[in-house]
Structure formats: C-alpha cells, structure tokens
mmCIF file of C-alpha atoms in Angstrom:
data_model
loop_
_atom_site.group_PDB
_atom_site.id
_atom_site.type_symbol
_atom_site.label_atom_id
_atom_site.label_comp_id
_atom_site.label_asym_id
_atom_site.label_seq_id
_atom_site.Cartn_x
_atom_site.Cartn_y
_atom_site.Cartn_z
ATOM 1 C CA MET A 1 1.774 8.012 -18.230
ATOM 2 C CA SER A 2 -0.988 9.107 -16.636
ATOM 3 C CA SER A 3 -1.195 10.041 -12.598
ATOM 4 C CA TRP A 4 -3.021 8.596 -10.139
ATOM 5 C CA GLU A 5 -6.421 10.366 -8.969
ATOM 6 C CA GLY A 6 -6.254 9.799 -5.475
ATOM 7 C CA LYS A 7 -9.699 8.278 -4.915
ATOM 8 C CA SER A 8 -10.926 4.626 -3.475
ATOM 9 C CA LYS A 9 -13.286 2.465 -5.326
ATOM 10 C CA GLY A 10 -16.315 1.008 -3.018
ATOM 11 C CA ASN A 11 -19.869 2.449 -1.564
ATOM 12 C CA LYS A 12 -21.401 2.142 2.072
ATOM 13 C CA LEU A 13 -23.666 -0.336 1.050
ATOM 14 C CA GLY A 14 -21.195 -2.656 0.191
ATOM 15 C CA TYR A 15 -19.192 -2.423 3.024
ATOM 16 C CA SER A 16 -22.010 -2.853 5.052
ATOM 17 C CA ILE A 17 -23.467 -6.348 3.620
ATOM 18 C CA PHE A 18 -19.532 -7.759 3.831
ATOM 19 C CA ILE A 19 -19.516 -6.448 7.666
ATOM 20 C CA GLY A 20 -22.878 -7.900 8.301
ATOM 21 C CA ILE A 21 -21.560 -11.149 6.953
ATOM 22 C CA LEU A 22 -18.493 -10.920 8.991
ATOM 23 C CA ARG A 23 -20.253 -10.428 12.100
ATOM 24 C CA TYR A 24 -22.661 -13.216 11.786
ATOM 25 C CA GLY A 25 -20.720 -15.753 9.610
ATOM 26 C CA GLY A 26 -17.336 -14.888 9.571
ATOM 27 C CA VAL A 27 -14.486 -14.138 7.187
ATOM 28 C CA MET A 28 -14.999 -17.572 4.783
ATOM 29 C CA PRO A 29 -18.450 -16.691 3.976
ATOM 30 C CA ALA A 30 -17.214 -13.227 3.445
ATOM 31 C CA TYR A 31 -14.386 -14.914 0.753
ATOM 32 C CA VAL A 32 -17.332 -16.991 -0.636
ATOM 33 C CA LEU A 33 -19.355 -14.094 -1.848
ATOM 34 C CA LEU A 34 -16.552 -11.644 -2.475
ATOM 35 C CA ARG A 35 -15.551 -14.235 -5.326
ATOM 36 C CA PHE A 36 -18.870 -12.874 -7.242
ATOM 37 C CA VAL A 37 -17.827 -9.182 -6.672
ATOM 38 C CA ALA A 38 -14.733 -9.810 -7.965
ATOM 39 C CA GLY A 39 -15.969 -11.369 -10.801
ATOM 40 C CA TYR A 40 -18.041 -8.515 -11.451
ATOM 41 C CA TYR A 41 -15.100 -5.803 -11.285
ATOM 42 C CA PHE A 42 -13.279 -8.292 -13.738
ATOM 43 C CA LEU A 43 -16.224 -8.402 -16.005
ATOM 44 C CA PHE A 44 -17.191 -4.262 -16.293
ATOM 45 C CA SER A 45 -13.937 -2.196 -14.586
ATOM 46 C CA TYR A 46 -12.360 -1.965 -18.010
ATOM 47 C CA SER A 47 -10.221 0.981 -17.181
ATOM 48 C CA SER A 48 -8.345 -0.743 -13.968
ATOM 49 C CA SER A 49 -8.561 -4.071 -15.960
ATOM 50 C CA ARG A 50 -6.459 -2.871 -18.745
ATOM 51 C CA PRO A 51 -3.670 -1.429 -17.046
ATOM 52 C CA ILE A 52 -3.137 -4.312 -14.403
ATOM 53 C CA PHE A 53 -3.777 -6.966 -17.255
ATOM 54 C CA GLN A 54 -0.520 -5.205 -19.153
ATOM 55 C CA TYR A 55 1.147 -5.272 -15.485
ATOM 56 C CA PHE A 56 0.770 -9.074 -15.529
ATOM 57 C CA HIS A 57 1.175 -9.449 -19.153
ATOM 58 C CA THR A 58 4.218 -7.559 -19.981
ATOM 59 C CA LYS A 59 6.026 -7.097 -16.857
ATOM 60 C CA VAL A 60 5.690 -10.113 -15.045
ATOM 61 C CA GLY A 61 5.506 -12.415 -17.879
ATOM 62 C CA TYR A 62 2.486 -14.518 -17.756
ATOM 63 C CA GLY A 63 1.236 -15.580 -21.219
ATOM 64 C CA TRP A 64 -2.265 -14.244 -22.262
ATOM 65 C CA TRP A 65 -4.718 -16.467 -20.407
ATOM 66 C CA LYS A 66 -2.498 -16.662 -17.202
ATOM 67 C CA SER A 67 -2.637 -12.577 -17.309
ATOM 68 C CA LEU A 68 -6.307 -12.768 -17.614
ATOM 69 C CA TYR A 69 -6.763 -14.968 -15.232
ATOM 70 C CA SER A 70 -4.502 -13.031 -12.600
ATOM 71 C CA VAL A 71 -6.220 -10.208 -13.076
ATOM 72 C CA TYR A 72 -9.639 -11.679 -11.522
ATOM 73 C CA ARG A 73 -7.041 -13.148 -8.898
ATOM 74 C CA ASN A 74 -5.907 -9.306 -8.020
ATOM 75 C CA TYR A 75 -9.386 -8.304 -7.333
ATOM 76 C CA TYR A 76 -10.234 -11.013 -5.434
ATOM 77 C CA VAL A 77 -7.102 -10.768 -3.221
ATOM 78 C CA PHE A 78 -7.685 -6.882 -3.032
ATOM 79 C CA GLY A 79 -11.341 -7.627 -1.694
ATOM 80 C CA GLN A 80 -9.620 -10.320 1.098
ATOM 81 C CA VAL A 81 -7.335 -7.615 1.803
ATOM 82 C CA LEU A 82 -10.014 -5.218 2.660
ATOM 83 C CA ILE A 83 -12.113 -7.815 4.162
ATOM 84 C CA ASP A 84 -9.155 -8.720 6.515
ATOM 85 C CA LYS A 85 -8.292 -4.918 7.124
ATOM 86 C CA ILE A 86 -11.930 -4.799 8.849
ATOM 87 C CA VAL A 87 -11.418 -7.915 10.481
ATOM 88 C CA VAL A 88 -8.357 -7.235 12.378
ATOM 89 C CA MET A 89 -8.828 -3.416 13.191
ATOM 90 C CA SER A 90 -12.224 -4.301 14.348
ATOM 91 C CA GLY A 91 -11.394 -6.916 16.674
ATOM 92 C CA LEU A 92 -13.649 -9.679 15.251
ATOM 93 C CA SER A 93 -12.641 -13.324 16.194
ATOM 94 C CA ASN A 94 -10.335 -14.435 13.674
ATOM 95 C CA LYS A 95 -7.409 -17.118 12.912
ATOM 96 C CA PHE A 96 -5.377 -14.501 11.481
ATOM 97 C CA THR A 97 -1.499 -15.408 12.025
ATOM 98 C CA PHE A 98 1.324 -12.900 11.475
ATOM 99 C CA GLU A 99 5.127 -13.558 10.798
ATOM 100 C CA PHE A 100 6.940 -10.571 11.472
ATOM 101 C CA GLU A 101 10.654 -10.288 9.320
ATOM 102 C CA GLY A 102 12.652 -7.242 10.575
ATOM 103 C CA GLU A 103 10.529 -6.440 13.118
ATOM 104 C CA ALA A 104 14.105 -5.704 15.302
ATOM 105 C CA TYR A 105 15.111 -3.121 12.717
ATOM 106 C CA LEU A 106 11.954 -0.856 13.736
ATOM 107 C CA ARG A 107 12.514 -1.428 17.062
ATOM 108 C CA GLU A 108 16.211 -0.068 16.526
ATOM 109 C CA ILE A 109 14.717 2.977 14.972
ATOM 110 C CA THR A 110 12.646 3.628 18.025
ATOM 111 C CA ALA A 111 15.339 2.568 20.488
ATOM 112 C CA ALA A 112 17.358 5.687 18.799
ATOM 113 C CA GLY A 113 15.274 8.122 19.859
ATOM 114 C CA LYS A 114 15.441 10.197 16.549
ATOM 115 C CA GLY A 115 12.050 9.160 15.067
ATOM 116 C CA GLY A 116 12.177 7.381 11.875
ATOM 117 C CA ILE A 117 10.264 7.048 8.211
ATOM 118 C CA MET A 118 8.556 3.629 6.751
ATOM 119 C CA LEU A 119 8.167 3.432 3.233
ATOM 120 C CA SER A 120 5.437 1.173 1.552
ATOM 121 C CA ALA A 121 3.618 0.600 -1.306
ATOM 122 C CA HIS A 122 0.201 -0.228 -2.340
ATOM 123 C CA LEU A 123 1.005 -3.836 -2.049
ATOM 124 C CA GLY A 124 -0.162 -6.691 0.224
ATOM 125 C CA ASN A 125 -1.965 -4.762 3.218
ATOM 126 C CA TRP A 126 -0.113 -2.080 4.768
ATOM 127 C CA GLU A 127 -3.806 -1.128 6.907
ATOM 128 C CA VAL A 128 -3.018 -4.461 8.836
ATOM 129 C CA ALA A 129 0.555 -3.667 9.146
ATOM 130 C CA GLY A 130 0.072 -0.507 10.505
ATOM 131 C CA HIS A 131 -2.399 -1.500 13.103
ATOM 132 C CA LEU A 132 -0.188 -4.188 14.516
ATOM 133 C CA PHE A 133 2.904 -2.154 14.702
ATOM 134 C CA GLN A 134 0.837 -0.722 17.981
ATOM 135 C CA ARG A 135 3.396 -3.538 19.751
ATOM 136 C CA LEU A 136 6.747 -1.137 18.745
ATOM 137 C CA GLU A 137 5.225 0.996 21.698
ATOM 138 C CA THR A 138 5.795 4.422 19.939
ATOM 139 C CA ARG A 139 3.298 6.601 18.130
ATOM 140 C CA ILE A 140 2.895 5.940 14.643
ATOM 141 C CA ASN A 141 1.618 8.610 12.200
ATOM 142 C CA ILE A 142 0.394 7.918 8.604
ATOM 143 C CA VAL A 143 0.895 10.198 5.925
ATOM 144 C CA MET A 144 -1.923 9.643 3.314
ATOM 145 C CA PHE A 145 -3.979 11.113 0.359
ATOM 146 C CA ASP A 146 -7.591 11.774 1.829
ATOM 147 C CA GLY A 147 -9.355 9.779 -1.153
ATOM 148 C CA GLU A 148 -12.042 8.055 0.526
ATOM 149 C CA HIS A 149 -15.692 9.484 0.694
ATOM 150 C CA GLU A 150 -16.055 10.845 3.854
ATOM 151 C CA ARG A 151 -19.195 9.205 4.372
ATOM 152 C CA ILE A 152 -17.806 5.547 3.830
ATOM 153 C CA LYS A 153 -15.023 6.692 6.332
ATOM 154 C CA LYS A 154 -16.983 7.511 9.114
ATOM 155 C CA TYR A 155 -19.106 4.272 8.622
ATOM 156 C CA LEU A 156 -15.881 2.319 8.646
ATOM 157 C CA SER A 157 -14.892 4.275 11.937
ATOM 158 C CA SER A 158 -17.804 3.190 13.447
ATOM 159 C CA VAL A 159 -17.304 -0.541 13.025
ATOM 160 C CA THR A 160 -13.512 -0.520 13.575
ATOM 161 C CA GLY A 161 -13.151 2.196 16.071
ATOM 162 C CA GLU A 162 -10.853 5.176 15.526
ATOM 163 C CA ARG A 163 -7.570 3.845 14.079
ATOM 164 C CA ASN A 164 -5.023 3.814 16.967
ATOM 165 C CA VAL A 165 -2.523 5.690 14.848
ATOM 166 C CA ASN A 166 -2.457 9.475 13.980
ATOM 167 C CA ILE A 167 -3.321 10.240 10.326
ATOM 168 C CA ILE A 168 -1.515 13.004 8.586
ATOM 169 C CA VAL A 169 -3.228 14.323 5.162
ATOM 170 C CA ILE A 170 -1.591 15.548 2.433
ATOM 171 C CA LYS A 171 -2.899 18.781 1.595
ATOM 172 C CA ASP A 172 -2.310 21.336 -0.752
ATOM 173 C CA ASP A 173 -1.256 24.068 1.924
ATOM 174 C CA LEU A 174 2.099 21.987 2.529
ATOM 175 C CA SER A 175 0.931 21.955 6.356
ATOM 176 C CA HIS A 176 1.580 18.084 6.083
ATOM 177 C CA ILE A 177 5.137 18.870 6.148
ATOM 178 C CA TYR A 178 5.258 20.705 9.297
ATOM 179 C CA ALA A 179 3.007 18.042 10.891
ATOM 180 C CA ILE A 180 6.038 15.263 9.853
ATOM 181 C CA ASN A 181 8.295 17.490 10.826
ATOM 182 C CA ASP A 182 6.628 17.426 14.490
ATOM 183 C CA ALA A 183 6.106 14.358 14.614
ATOM 184 C CA LEU A 184 9.835 13.189 14.060
ATOM 185 C CA SER A 185 10.875 15.967 16.556
ATOM 186 C CA LYS A 186 8.958 13.840 18.990
ATOM 187 C CA GLN A 187 10.782 10.924 18.214
ATOM 188 C CA GLU A 188 7.893 9.495 16.307
ATOM 189 C CA LEU A 189 7.356 7.457 13.525
ATOM 190 C CA VAL A 190 5.803 8.378 10.264
ATOM 191 C CA CYS A 191 4.752 5.970 7.446
ATOM 192 C CA MET A 192 3.768 6.554 3.987
ATOM 193 C CA HIS A 193 3.292 4.832 0.498
ATOM 194 C CA ALA A 194 6.137 5.698 -2.268
ATOM 195 C CA ASP A 195 4.666 3.876 -5.411
ATOM 196 C CA ARG A 196 1.794 7.093 -6.375
ATOM 197 C CA PHE A 197 1.369 10.771 -6.883
ATOM 198 C CA LEU A 198 -1.182 13.115 -7.908
ATOM 199 C CA GLU A 199 -0.809 14.666 -11.238
ATOM 200 C CA GLY A 200 1.579 18.069 -11.027
ATOM 201 C CA ASN A 201 3.598 16.292 -8.217
ATOM 202 C CA LYS A 202 7.411 16.380 -8.695
ATOM 203 C CA THR A 203 8.506 12.466 -9.303
ATOM 204 C CA VAL A 204 11.499 11.037 -9.816
ATOM 205 C CA THR A 205 12.296 8.569 -12.493
ATOM 206 C CA VAL A 206 13.610 5.273 -11.763
ATOM 207 C CA PRO A 207 13.779 1.756 -13.579
ATOM 208 C CA PHE A 208 11.372 -0.912 -12.635
ATOM 209 C CA LEU A 209 10.393 -4.343 -13.396
ATOM 210 C CA GLY A 210 12.372 -3.444 -16.813
ATOM 211 C CA GLN A 211 10.789 0.130 -17.971
ATOM 212 C CA ASP A 212 11.283 3.650 -16.536
ATOM 213 C CA ALA A 213 8.568 4.586 -14.210
ATOM 214 C CA GLN A 214 7.954 7.425 -12.012
ATOM 215 C CA PHE A 215 7.542 7.722 -8.395
ATOM 216 C CA PRO A 216 7.003 10.614 -6.281
ATOM 217 C CA ALA A 217 9.694 12.750 -5.277
ATOM 218 C CA GLY A 218 8.057 13.906 -1.797
ATOM 219 C CA PRO A 219 8.499 10.524 0.235
ATOM 220 C CA PHE A 220 12.428 10.272 -0.884
ATOM 221 C CA LEU A 221 12.894 14.282 -0.140
ATOM 222 C CA LEU A 222 11.262 13.921 3.117
ATOM 223 C CA ALA A 223 13.947 10.804 4.021
ATOM 224 C CA ALA A 224 16.730 12.950 2.610
ATOM 225 C CA THR A 225 15.661 16.056 4.419
ATOM 226 C CA PHE A 226 15.081 14.939 7.895
ATOM 227 C CA ARG A 227 17.792 12.365 7.729
ATOM 228 C CA VAL A 228 16.341 10.068 10.094
ATOM 229 C CA PRO A 229 16.516 6.116 9.761
ATOM 230 C CA VAL A 230 14.111 5.269 6.807
ATOM 231 C CA SER A 231 12.526 1.214 6.962
ATOM 232 C CA LEU A 232 11.061 -0.007 3.640
ATOM 233 C CA VAL A 233 7.748 -2.257 4.678
ATOM 234 C CA PHE A 234 5.829 -4.278 3.218
ATOM 235 C CA ALA A 235 2.916 -6.671 4.648
ATOM 236 C CA CYS A 236 1.861 -9.735 2.239
ATOM 237 C CA LYS A 237 -0.851 -12.216 2.352
ATOM 238 C CA GLU A 238 0.828 -15.931 2.168
ATOM 239 C CA SER A 239 -2.236 -17.728 3.105
ATOM 240 C CA GLY A 240 -6.237 -17.494 3.882
ATOM 241 C CA THR A 241 -5.137 -16.695 7.548
ATOM 242 C CA HIS A 242 -1.201 -16.006 7.305
ATOM 243 C CA TYR A 243 0.580 -12.624 6.610
ATOM 244 C CA HIS A 244 4.168 -11.885 6.606
ATOM 245 C CA LEU A 245 5.535 -8.576 7.544
ATOM 246 C CA TYR A 246 8.847 -7.483 6.340
ATOM 247 C CA ALA A 247 10.999 -4.582 7.245
ATOM 248 C CA THR A 248 14.441 -3.790 5.995
ATOM 249 C CA LYS A 249 17.576 -2.476 7.585
ATOM 250 C CA PRO A 250 17.270 1.330 8.351
ATOM 251 C CA ARG A 251 19.325 3.416 6.843
ATOM 252 C CA GLU A 252 19.835 7.400 6.481
ATOM 253 C CA TYR A 253 20.239 9.311 3.463
ATOM 254 C CA ASN A 254 23.043 12.103 4.474
ATOM 255 C CA GLY A 255 24.009 12.827 1.015
ATOM 256 C CA ARG A 256 23.212 16.483 -0.534
ATOM 257 C CA ARG A 257 19.889 16.457 -1.212
ATOM 258 C CA ARG A 258 19.037 15.605 -4.534
ATOM 259 C CA GLN A 259 21.956 12.607 -4.266
ATOM 260 C CA GLY A 260 19.941 11.441 -1.395
ATOM 261 C CA VAL A 261 16.561 11.267 -3.243
ATOM 262 C CA GLU A 262 18.017 9.549 -5.699
ATOM 263 C CA LEU A 263 19.597 7.217 -3.573
ATOM 264 C CA ALA A 264 16.418 6.534 -1.341
ATOM 265 C CA ALA A 265 13.977 6.033 -4.446
ATOM 266 C CA GLN A 266 16.833 3.396 -5.913
ATOM 267 C CA ASP A 267 16.768 1.440 -2.876
ATOM 268 C CA PHE A 268 13.115 1.412 -2.162
ATOM 269 C CA VAL A 269 12.106 0.627 -5.818
ATOM 270 C CA GLU A 270 14.635 -2.232 -5.536
ATOM 271 C CA GLU A 271 13.247 -3.414 -2.519
ATOM 272 C CA MET A 272 9.555 -3.141 -3.738
ATOM 273 C CA GLU A 273 10.587 -4.814 -7.107
ATOM 274 C CA ALA A 274 11.830 -7.758 -4.917
ATOM 275 C CA ILE A 275 8.355 -7.937 -3.132
ATOM 276 C CA VAL A 276 6.074 -7.738 -6.319
ATOM 277 C CA LYS A 277 8.490 -10.437 -7.910
ATOM 278 C CA LYS A 278 7.547 -12.565 -5.018
ATOM 279 C CA TYR A 279 3.673 -11.893 -4.739
ATOM 280 C CA PRO A 280 3.176 -10.628 -7.935
ATOM 281 C CA GLU A 281 -0.839 -10.541 -7.433
ATOM 282 C CA GLN A 282 -0.951 -8.088 -4.409
ATOM 283 C CA TRP A 283 0.276 -5.159 -5.828
ATOM 284 C CA PHE A 284 -2.981 -3.234 -6.561
ATOM 285 C CA ASN A 285 -2.277 -0.773 -9.068
ATOM 286 C CA TYR A 286 -5.370 0.211 -11.707
ATOM 287 C CA TYR A 287 -3.918 3.151 -13.599
ATOM 288 C CA ASP A 288 -1.031 3.395 -16.262
ATOM 289 C CA PHE A 289 2.089 3.118 -14.124
ATOM 290 C CA TRP A 290 5.117 3.197 -16.690
ATOM 291 C CA ASP A 291 6.036 5.760 -19.182
ATOM 292 C CA SER A 292 5.026 4.252 -22.521
ATOM 293 C CA SER A 293 7.176 6.252 -24.316
ATOM 294 C CA ASN A 294 10.549 5.248 -22.717
ATOM 295 C CA PRO A 295 10.902 1.775 -22.874
ATOM 296 C CA LYS A 296 14.008 0.045 -21.716
#
C-alpha cells in the first residue's frame, strides 16, 4: 500500500478561468466547462484513475463499464465541489441550499464548554461544511497538511477572502499538537481529516469496504488523549444545488490510550463506510488505499 503524497492538483490559470466564469456567468456555465476538464483528467491521469477505478470495481461492486463511467463522474463531481467551495466562500450569488442533520449534536458540544473534535474525510465537500459551521458561534480550527502550492493559496484567498476559521498546519516538529491543545483548552472546536496519512506516519489498520486498510493514528490518538467530545462530520452533494450535512452524536474515548485509539478508529471507519456507500462517487481518493497483500 502506498501513502498519500500530501499535494493537491490544479494551477493558478485553471482556477482563474473558472473564477472568471463564475463571476460573469454563474455556476451552470462553469459546470459545462467542467465536463471537458473532467474528460481531460479521465483520459490522461492514469496514475489517479487506476486506483479510483479499482475502488468502484472491486469495493463498490460496479461492473467494468459502470466503474469506468464512475471514474469520469468522480472527477466531474470533484470539480463541482471545488467550484461550489469558491462560490460559497466568496459570497457569490448562488442558489445552494443546505440540510443540517445532527447540528444539535454540535451545539451540544459547544454548550458543554469543553471544546471538541470533529473528524471527517476527503468525502463530499468539507470546505463548505467548515465555512457554514460559523453558525455554531464558536471558533473553529482546521488541522491540515499544507499541500497546496503557496501561489495558488494566495490567489484563492484574494478571491474568497481570508477563511473564517483558524488553520493549524501539521508540521514535522509537532508544534501543531500544542496548537490543538491550546484550542481545546479555550473550549474551541478542532476539525481534521482522518482518512489519509503521509509516509512514515503511524497508522491503525481497520477493515473498510471488506478489506483491511490503514488510517492515520494521529486523529484517533488525539481523541483518546484529550478526552473531549468527538463528532464525525460529513457534507455531501445531493443535487446540483443542494448539500446534506451529517454530524454524529458526540462520544468521548476515555479508555486506555491504545483501546481508545482503536475504538475511535472503528467508530470513524464504520460511519465513513456508511457515507461512502450512500455517496460512492464523492470519495475523492486517488492513490492505492488498501493493503493488497492482506485481502479479506
């Protein structure tokens, strides 16, 4: 099994073209152009298309042709997600609607006054969810790898404005651990993805879609160490203009550290699997995720 490289695709020119269309034509013309861009990636990105094809074919259970079509659909929906993120975060006029399922659970965390952790995955549109969580009326900290090129990040910030959340960048010197501790001590929310890891990181192995897979141990170790409420949160696209946000009932992992890590990982993977089965085209995973040497 290979690990994720921690980098995102795309370039400044591509973003600028789509942003220009969004400003003067709106979302639908951008979606039309996106069909051709998705077709390009479908035809010429073998390194990322191969693992996502295998996911559809061997894990979701689609036939060969449906799996091939789903690869294209996955690229197309991923592009829609990026466009939607820019539209929502920049305040451009749009017709997006949102359904919040489990928002009361997140308010329960903020009301408890202990801070909390929200775990998610590269599934659906986390950026839109994070932007809308401002309605929780508490400071939100997002933990992430600094995987975007600096020039693209600066350009997007000039369009969308500064994020209304605090970004905690994962660093080799582990200074992000202190930043997370500081945020939780102030009763703030800390959000992070728990489905990818970089080479050399500690992992935990959990059955996922019928086969053992490795997940990063870090997010689950934090949940077991800080012993604050943990909710699993996902935001998925249900139509061209509608999103469904999910949040689970908060749970604290107070067992001994290893036991807490394993329990937190199991809970996360079970919930993620349920969401992936409901929205199979919205898991944006473009590397070999499973340990092929240990099939189940």
